[in-house]
PDB file of C-alpha atoms in Angstrom:
ATOM      1  CA  MET A 646       0.000   0.000   0.000  1.00  0.00           C
ATOM      2  CA  SER A 647       2.879   2.340   0.753  1.00  0.00           C
ATOM      3  CA  GLU A 648       4.301   2.025  -2.778  1.00  0.00           C
ATOM      4  CA  LEU A 649       0.913   2.726  -4.319  1.00  0.00           C
ATOM      5  CA  LEU A 650       0.503   5.824  -2.165  1.00  0.00           C
ATOM      6  CA  LYS A 651       3.962   7.078  -3.192  1.00  0.00           C
ATOM      7  CA  LEU A 652       3.112   6.503  -6.837  1.00  0.00           C
ATOM      8  CA  LEU A 653      -0.202   8.363  -6.563  1.00  0.00           C
ATOM      9  CA  ILE A 654       1.448  11.307  -4.810  1.00  0.00           C
ATOM     10  CA  GLY A 655       4.135  11.403  -7.501  1.00  0.00           C
ATOM     11  CA  ILE A 656       1.547  11.423 -10.280  1.00  0.00           C
ATOM     12  CA  ALA A 657      -0.411  14.176  -8.512  1.00  0.00           C
ATOM     13  CA  VAL A 658       2.730  16.320  -8.274  1.00  0.00           C
ATOM     14  CA  LEU A 659       3.482  15.681 -11.950  1.00  0.00           C
ATOM     15  CA  LEU A 660      -0.021  16.807 -12.868  1.00  0.00           C
ATOM     16  CA  LEU A 661       0.573  19.986 -10.874  1.00  0.00           C
ATOM     17  CA  GLY A 662       3.484  20.694 -13.216  1.00  0.00           C
ATOM     18  CA  ILE A 663       1.050  21.507 -16.026  1.00  0.00           C
ATOM     19  CA  PRO A 664      -0.617  24.548 -14.406  1.00  0.00           C
ATOM     20  CA  ILE A 665       2.649  25.619 -12.779  1.00  0.00           C
ATOM     21  CA  GLY A 666       4.423  25.593 -16.157  1.00  0.00           C
ATOM     22  CA  SER A 667       1.592  27.530 -17.774  1.00  0.00           C
ATOM     23  CA  PHE A 668       1.627  30.078 -14.957  1.00  0.00           C
ATOM     24  CA  ILE A 669       5.380  30.610 -15.263  1.00  0.00           C
ATOM     25  CA  ALA A 670       5.071  30.927 -19.050  1.00  0.00           C
ATOM     26  CA  ARG A 671       2.410  33.603 -18.634  1.00  0.00           C
ATOM     27  CA  LEU A 672       4.572  35.589 -16.211  1.00  0.00           C
ATOM     28  CA  THR A 673       7.742  35.482 -18.323  1.00  0.00           C
ATOM     29  CA  LYS A 674       6.625  35.965 -21.919  1.00  0.00           C
ATOM     30  CA  GLU A 675       9.584  38.157 -22.886  1.00  0.00           C
ATOM     31  CA  GLU A 676      12.156  35.592 -21.740  1.00  0.00           C
ATOM     32  CA  LEU A 677      10.443  32.772 -23.602  1.00  0.00           C
ATOM     33  CA  LYS A 678      11.284  34.137 -27.052  1.00  0.00           C
ATOM     34  CA  GLU A 679      15.020  34.352 -26.517  1.00  0.00           C
ATOM     35  CA  GLY A 680      15.357  31.254 -24.340  1.00  0.00           C
ATOM     36  CA  GLN A 681      13.499  28.706 -26.479  1.00  0.00           C
ATOM     37  CA  LYS A 682      16.617  26.678 -27.255  1.00  0.00           C
ATOM     38  CA  TRP A 683      17.376  26.396 -23.536  1.00  0.00           C
ATOM     39  CA  PHE A 684      13.876  25.151 -22.797  1.00  0.00           C
ATOM     40  CA  LYS A 685      14.362  22.475 -25.463  1.00  0.00           C
ATOM     41  CA  VAL A 686      17.669  21.500 -23.848  1.00  0.00           C
ATOM     42  CA  LEU A 687      15.937  21.320 -20.453  1.00  0.00           C
ATOM     43  CA  ILE A 688      13.244  19.069 -21.875  1.00  0.00           C
ATOM     44  CA  LEU A 689      15.829  16.745 -23.431  1.00  0.00           C
ATOM     45  CA  ILE A 690      17.800  16.596 -20.178  1.00  0.00           C
ATOM     46  CA  GLY A 691      14.582  15.856 -18.273  1.00  0.00           C
ATOM     47  CA  ILE A 692      13.596  13.040 -20.617  1.00  0.00           C
ATOM     48  CA  PHE A 693      17.110  11.572 -20.666  1.00  0.00           C
ATOM     49  CA  GLY A 694      17.370  11.808 -16.873  1.00  0.00           C
ATOM     50  CA  ALA A 695      13.966  10.161 -16.488  1.00  0.00           C
ATOM     51  CA  GLY A 696      15.110   7.293 -18.690  1.00  0.00           C
ATOM     52  CA  VAL A 697      18.301   6.818 -16.700  1.00  0.00           C
ATOM     53  CA  SER A 698      16.500   6.970 -13.362  1.00  0.00           C
ATOM     54  CA  LEU A 699      13.910   4.505 -14.653  1.00  0.00           C
ATOM     55  CA  TYR A 700      16.769   2.139 -15.523  1.00  0.00           C
ATOM     56  CA  LEU A 701      18.321   2.702 -12.084  1.00  0.00           C
ATOM     57  CA  LYS A 702      14.885   2.240 -10.445  1.00  0.00           C
ATOM     58  CA  ASN A 703      15.103   5.537  -8.564  1.00  0.00           C
ATOM     59  CA  ASP A 704      11.555   6.878  -8.282  1.00  0.00           C
ATOM     60  CA  TYR A 705      12.525  10.216  -6.752  1.00  0.00           C
ATOM     61  CA  LEU A 706      14.844  11.136  -9.615  1.00  0.00           C
ATOM     62  CA  LEU A 707      12.330   9.845 -12.164  1.00  0.00           C
ATOM     63  CA  PHE A 708       9.568  12.121 -10.911  1.00  0.00           C
ATOM     64  CA  THR A 709      11.977  15.055 -10.545  1.00  0.00           C
ATOM     65  CA  PHE A 710      13.194  14.810 -14.139  1.00  0.00           C
ATOM     66  CA  LEU A 711       9.652  14.333 -15.443  1.00  0.00           C
ATOM     67  CA  PHE A 712       8.479  17.398 -13.506  1.00  0.00           C
ATOM     68  CA  ILE A 713      11.281  19.460 -15.064  1.00  0.00           C
ATOM     69  CA  ALA A 714      10.389  18.221 -18.545  1.00  0.00           C
ATOM     70  CA  ILE A 715       6.669  18.930 -18.060  1.00  0.00           C
ATOM     71  CA  THR A 716       7.088  22.450 -16.702  1.00  0.00           C
ATOM     72  CA  ALA A 717       9.635  23.381 -19.387  1.00  0.00           C
ATOM     73  CA  SER A 718       7.464  21.952 -22.158  1.00  0.00           C
ATOM     74  CA  ARG A 719       4.521  24.110 -21.074  1.00  0.00           C
ATOM     75  CA  SER A 720       6.663  27.159 -21.810  1.00  0.00           C
ATOM     76  CA  LEU A 721       7.081  26.106 -25.441  1.00  0.00           C
ATOM     77  CA  ARG A 722       3.364  25.679 -26.019  1.00  0.00           C
ATOM     78  CA  LYS A 723       2.001  27.954 -28.745  1.00  0.00           C
ATOM     79  CA  LYS A 724      -0.812  30.247 -27.637  1.00  0.00           C
TER      80      LYS A 724
END
């Protein structure tokens, strides 16, 4: 039961990354235009790190890297 609870909390935090990323994107519109390549790099690092932590079976790193990738990807969304 403890593992299931940890997994559900992790998924809930990941889902919170969507509105948080959108909120940050709304606040920093002027930085988004010049920093697009860095957001893409952040997303790639997040996905790569999630893959590595999945291989290493480290849930904390997996959810951390996925949260970074989700929040950065919301900044690249076209409005």
